Amino acid sequence: MTMTRRTLATLTAAAVPALGLAGAAHAAPPGAPSAPPGPSGADASRALSRARASAEVLLLDYDEEKAWFPSSWWNSAVALQTLGDYMLRTGDRRFLAQLDRTFERNKGPFPAGELSTDEIYGNFCSRAIDDCGWWALAWMCAYDLTGDRKYLDMAVTIGEFMHDFWDTGRCGGGIWWDEERTYKNAVTNGQWVRLTAQLHTRLDGDRLWLDRAREAWDWYVASPMINAEGLLNDGLTDDCENNRDHVYTYNQGLAIGAALEMFRATGEQEMLEKARYFADAALREGALVEDGILQEWTDPLGETTNDNHKQFKGIFARYLMDLADTTGEDRWREAVARQAASIWERDRTPEGRHGVRWNGAETADSPNVADWRTQASALSALIADVPVGGADRSLTAALTSPPVVVPDGTAARRELRLTVTATEPGGRQVAVRLAAESPVGWQVDLPRVLHLELPAEGGGVATAEVTVPVTLPADAPDGDHEIRVTARGPGRQEFVAASRVVVAREIDVVGGTEDGPWLWEDRGSGVTDEPGRYADGTGSFTYRFPFPPSTASAQITLTLSNQFVVEVSADGEEWDEVLRETEPLRDASNRGDRTLEVTSYLTGEDRDVFVRVSDAFPEDGWGGQVHRVRAEYTAG
């Protein structure tokens, strides 16, 4: 099951190292500039609080059972490395268990369709060589974080697997992108340089990986992938020329990261100058930024993104942070701070979700899509804004959102959960004052002061969780209503948590664009350009329909297509399969309405009915898709 805020709060209560004692991920070579101090005082506390709040939202989508972020193999590696970056930066070690569980649970082989559309051979490797590279970099981060040799050994194992695809027979060198040896590109070779140089600096007495790193670097910087503007197009043609494909932000970020790691491995200043060159090229207005904000080519209004593109900018931000730390130059930190400020102020939902567009732009026809991938990407920029030494004081708060309220003419009562987390130098207790804002006529019962107990051994994260009853008046209008709780702590700290309460007397929503409030559990669903939510492979998504207590009968109509399985439950635990597509259709030729009679499931006191959609043919990637959801119900 995916993590809940209650599970996260339990983890948070454990003692962790003091947040002001964050360690550096890398040791700089002799003569390297010292890292810039970054923000301090209240600014540092605010940066840490924002990063931690976003990290906790990301963890809500971690699947504890399968030990990954659902439905995307390489994206999970990048998201887990982002959590590692967070822990390295802040000293907050609460998520080490997730890194270790992912390692132990997923280091073996898996058939195609279980964790990836590709077969996983074991040791996190598959036919997609760049996927292997992301996992190797993630385990390097885990080694830097923990010092546990098993992570370094795994990175070596993956590196040896990747080295089998280094080939001088085509284009004079380079790592192939895939096992079929069809393409040499920027991402795989940027990873390779970074990884080989990292292995050299961490393996005592190494010469092998340094030789590989130098060979890879020399080929990389001489390759035609780097255009005249200093930007990396995606790869090479069969004739070994620049293919003029898009300049993806993550390729540019890896170029910066590769150069920096070569600098650390060799101490040669020209490597550091190359990192600056790649960053300058990217951050020119109109190159990879618009109005100073990083932008993927799929970000402008009217363009559509996909699950791969959603994480590209975060990878760039990771290595821009590395450049700021390594050089001590304000211009890079200012660029980082600009991204973080825009994300927090313009690209954040009341629930703390960050979308794909860091400038927050969206229209009805071009929404700012948000999921765990975009959350991880934005988190990288927020981490980069935290000073190298972290901060010893911070405050965050999170408020859950209840299921949709379907009124029946009487006042409705719902319970929210408020989680408050703080760090504070000295003392054993943190007092946090609370204040609520709600629509006129609503009642929110909230304690005025919350006392958080700090770990007895000194230093660490303190957490408290309280139930917040909310009473809605009988005439509450349909629509979205916001409840805000402001937490105020020592040192003039302030953090606002928000919850969206949706009131809907009519149930008629478009899948993928309007159905978010109705989702009870999302196990890796996706959203298509044409409105619709789908689940491929072992993924699924579940709607919860909280019918009024007076409901006597109910029907739910789903507009479905492709390879669907539909199950219904009265409690979200025991399920009945009610629909299954028996043909492996991929063209939506079976699209149509299917009506479910769900009266027999109205057995609970709350009259909830759950509907789960999954994939009838999980091996081929064309799972069930819901385009529209409607429900009709009658009172007894």
Short mmCIF file of N, CA, C and O in Angstrom, two decimals, residues 97-149:
data_model
loop_
_atom_site.label_atom_id
_atom_site.label_comp_id
_atom_site.label_asym_id
_atom_site.label_seq_id
_atom_site.Cartn_x
_atom_site.Cartn_y
_atom_site.Cartn_z
N ALA A 97 15.01 4.14 5.61
CA ALA A 97 14.35 2.83 5.51
C ALA A 97 13.79 2.59 4.12
O ALA A 97 13.81 1.46 3.62
N GLN A 98 13.28 3.65 3.49
CA GLN A 98 12.74 3.48 2.15
C GLN A 98 13.85 3.16 1.14
O GLN A 98 13.68 2.30 0.27
N LEU A 99 15.00 3.84 1.26
CA LEU A 99 16.11 3.53 0.37
C LEU A 99 16.54 2.08 0.53
O LEU A 99 16.73 1.36 -0.45
N ASP A 100 16.67 1.64 1.77
CA ASP A 100 17.16 0.29 2.01
C ASP A 100 16.13 -0.75 1.59
O ASP A 100 16.49 -1.79 1.02
N ARG A 101 14.85 -0.47 1.85
CA ARG A 101 13.83 -1.43 1.44
C ARG A 101 13.79 -1.57 -0.07
O ARG A 101 13.64 -2.68 -0.60
N THR A 102 13.92 -0.46 -0.79
CA THR A 102 13.93 -0.54 -2.25
C THR A 102 15.10 -1.38 -2.73
O THR A 102 14.97 -2.23 -3.62
N PHE A 103 16.25 -1.17 -2.12
CA PHE A 103 17.44 -1.94 -2.50
C PHE A 103 17.21 -3.43 -2.28
O PHE A 103 17.44 -4.26 -3.18
N GLU A 104 16.78 -3.80 -1.10
CA GLU A 104 16.64 -5.22 -0.76
C GLU A 104 15.48 -5.88 -1.49
O GLU A 104 15.57 -7.03 -1.92
N ARG A 105 14.38 -5.14 -1.64
CA ARG A 105 13.18 -5.72 -2.27
C ARG A 105 13.35 -5.88 -3.78
O ARG A 105 12.81 -6.81 -4.38
N ASN A 106 14.11 -4.98 -4.42
CA ASN A 106 14.09 -4.93 -5.88
C ASN A 106 15.44 -5.24 -6.53
O ASN A 106 15.60 -5.00 -7.73
N LYS A 107 16.39 -5.81 -5.79
CA LYS A 107 17.69 -6.09 -6.39
C LYS A 107 17.69 -7.38 -7.21
O LYS A 107 18.68 -7.65 -7.92
N GLY A 108 16.62 -8.15 -7.14
CA GLY A 108 16.55 -9.40 -7.89
C GLY A 108 15.92 -9.21 -9.27
O GLY A 108 15.59 -8.10 -9.68
N PRO A 109 15.74 -10.31 -9.99
CA PRO A 109 15.10 -10.23 -11.32
C PRO A 109 13.58 -10.13 -11.21
O PRO A 109 12.98 -10.61 -10.24
N PHE A 110 12.97 -9.50 -12.22
CA PHE A 110 11.53 -9.36 -12.29
C PHE A 110 11.09 -9.53 -13.74
O PHE A 110 11.76 -9.03 -14.66
N PRO A 111 9.98 -10.21 -13.97
CA PRO A 111 9.50 -10.35 -15.35
C PRO A 111 9.00 -9.03 -15.90
O PRO A 111 8.66 -8.10 -15.15
N ALA A 112 8.93 -8.94 -17.22
CA ALA A 112 8.40 -7.74 -17.87
C ALA A 112 6.97 -7.50 -17.40
O ALA A 112 6.18 -8.44 -17.25
N GLY A 113 6.65 -6.25 -17.13
CA GLY A 113 5.30 -5.88 -16.72
C GLY A 113 5.11 -5.75 -15.23
O GLY A 113 4.10 -5.20 -14.80
N GLU A 114 6.08 -6.22 -14.42
CA GLU A 114 5.90 -6.11 -12.96
C GLU A 114 6.43 -4.79 -12.42
O GLU A 114 5.72 -4.08 -11.70
N LEU A 115 7.67 -4.46 -12.74
CA LEU A 115 8.23 -3.18 -12.33
C LEU A 115 8.55 -2.28 -13.52
O LEU A 115 8.79 -1.10 -13.35
N SER A 116 8.61 -2.85 -14.68
CA SER A 116 8.91 -2.11 -15.90
C SER A 116 8.29 -2.87 -17.06
O SER A 116 8.00 -4.07 -16.95
N THR A 117 8.09 -2.16 -18.16
CA THR A 117 7.65 -2.88 -19.36
C THR A 117 8.74 -3.82 -19.84
O THR A 117 8.46 -4.79 -20.55
N ASP A 118 10.00 -3.55 -19.46
CA ASP A 118 11.12 -4.43 -19.78
C ASP A 118 11.33 -5.46 -18.67
O ASP A 118 10.98 -5.21 -17.51
N GLU A 119 11.91 -6.57 -19.01
CA GLU A 119 12.37 -7.52 -18.00
C GLU A 119 13.52 -6.90 -17.21
O GLU A 119 14.39 -6.25 -17.77
N ILE A 120 13.51 -7.08 -15.89
CA ILE A 120 14.62 -6.65 -15.04
C ILE A 120 15.48 -7.88 -14.78
O ILE A 120 15.03 -8.87 -14.20
N TYR A 121 16.74 -7.82 -15.21
CA TYR A 121 17.61 -8.99 -15.14
C TYR A 121 18.12 -9.27 -13.73
O TYR A 121 18.61 -10.36 -13.44
N GLY A 122 18.02 -8.32 -12.86
CA GLY A 122 18.63 -8.38 -11.54
C GLY A 122 19.67 -7.28 -11.44
O GLY A 122 20.16 -6.76 -12.44
N ASN A 123 19.98 -6.87 -10.20
CA ASN A 123 20.93 -5.78 -9.97
C ASN A 123 20.48 -4.49 -10.66
O ASN A 123 21.30 -3.69 -11.09
N PHE A 124 19.16 -4.32 -10.78
CA PHE A 124 18.54 -3.09 -11.28
C PHE A 124 18.85 -2.83 -12.76
O PHE A 124 18.72 -1.70 -13.23
N CYS A 125 19.24 -3.86 -13.49
CA CYS A 125 19.61 -3.69 -14.90
C CYS A 125 18.56 -4.29 -15.83
O CYS A 125 17.89 -5.26 -15.50
N SER A 126 18.46 -3.69 -17.01
CA SER A 126 17.52 -4.15 -18.03
C SER A 126 18.10 -3.80 -19.39
O SER A 126 19.25 -3.33 -19.50
N ARG A 127 17.32 -3.99 -20.43
CA ARG A 127 17.78 -3.65 -21.79
C ARG A 127 17.96 -2.16 -21.97
O ARG A 127 18.66 -1.72 -22.90
N ALA A 128 17.33 -1.34 -21.13
CA ALA A 128 17.45 0.11 -21.21
C ALA A 128 18.68 0.54 -20.40
O ALA A 128 18.63 0.60 -19.17
N ILE A 129 19.77 0.83 -21.08
CA ILE A 129 21.03 1.08 -20.38
C ILE A 129 20.96 2.35 -19.55
O ILE A 129 21.57 2.44 -18.46
N ASP A 130 20.23 3.36 -20.02
CA ASP A 130 20.12 4.58 -19.23
C ASP A 130 19.32 4.35 -17.95
O ASP A 130 19.59 4.98 -16.92
N ASP A 131 18.34 3.43 -17.98
CA ASP A 131 17.65 3.08 -16.74
C ASP A 131 18.64 2.53 -15.72
O ASP A 131 18.58 2.86 -14.52
N CYS A 132 19.55 1.67 -16.18
CA CYS A 132 20.57 1.12 -15.28
C CYS A 132 21.39 2.25 -14.68
O CYS A 132 21.73 2.24 -13.49
N GLY A 133 21.72 3.24 -15.52
CA GLY A 133 22.54 4.35 -15.05
C GLY A 133 21.88 5.14 -13.94
O GLY A 133 22.55 5.57 -12.99
N TRP A 134 20.57 5.36 -14.04
CA TRP A 134 19.88 6.10 -12.98
C TRP A 134 19.96 5.34 -11.65
O TRP A 134 20.14 5.95 -10.59
N TRP A 135 19.80 4.02 -11.71
CA TRP A 135 19.88 3.25 -10.48
C TRP A 135 21.30 3.28 -9.91
O TRP A 135 21.50 3.36 -8.69
N ALA A 136 22.32 3.22 -10.78
CA ALA A 136 23.69 3.29 -10.28
C ALA A 136 23.94 4.61 -9.56
O ALA A 136 24.55 4.64 -8.48
N LEU A 137 23.47 5.71 -10.14
CA LEU A 137 23.67 7.02 -9.50
C LEU A 137 22.90 7.11 -8.19
O LEU A 137 23.36 7.73 -7.23
N ALA A 138 21.72 6.49 -8.14
CA ALA A 138 20.95 6.49 -6.90
C ALA A 138 21.70 5.75 -5.80
O ALA A 138 21.74 6.20 -4.64
N TRP A 139 22.30 4.61 -6.14
CA TRP A 139 23.01 3.85 -5.10
C TRP A 139 24.33 4.50 -4.72
O TRP A 139 24.80 4.35 -3.58
N MET A 140 24.93 5.27 -5.63
CA MET A 140 26.09 6.07 -5.23
C MET A 140 25.68 7.10 -4.18
O MET A 140 26.41 7.33 -3.20
N CYS A 141 24.53 7.72 -4.37
CA CYS A 141 24.03 8.67 -3.38
C CYS A 141 23.77 7.98 -2.05
O CYS A 141 24.10 8.52 -0.99
N ALA A 142 23.19 6.78 -2.10
CA ALA A 142 22.93 6.04 -0.86
C ALA A 142 24.23 5.69 -0.15
O ALA A 142 24.30 5.72 1.09
N TYR A 143 25.27 5.37 -0.90
CA TYR A 143 26.57 5.10 -0.27
C TYR A 143 27.14 6.35 0.39
O TYR A 143 27.64 6.30 1.52
N ASP A 144 27.07 7.49 -0.32
CA ASP A 144 27.54 8.74 0.28
C ASP A 144 26.78 9.07 1.56
O ASP A 144 27.34 9.63 2.51
N LEU A 145 25.53 8.69 1.59
CA LEU A 145 24.67 9.00 2.73
C LEU A 145 24.95 8.10 3.92
O LEU A 145 24.92 8.54 5.08
N THR A 146 25.20 6.82 3.66
CA THR A 146 25.27 5.84 4.74
C THR A 146 26.66 5.26 4.98
O THR A 146 26.93 4.74 6.07
N GLY A 147 27.50 5.25 3.95
CA GLY A 147 28.78 4.57 4.05
C GLY A 147 28.66 3.06 3.96
O GLY A 147 29.66 2.34 4.14
N ASP A 148 27.47 2.54 3.67
CA ASP A 148 27.25 1.09 3.58
C ASP A 148 27.82 0.58 2.26
O ASP A 148 27.38 0.97 1.18
N ARG A 149 28.76 -0.33 2.34
CA ARG A 149 29.50 -0.80 1.17
C ARG A 149 28.59 -1.50 0.14
O ARG A 149 28.92 -1.54 -1.05
#
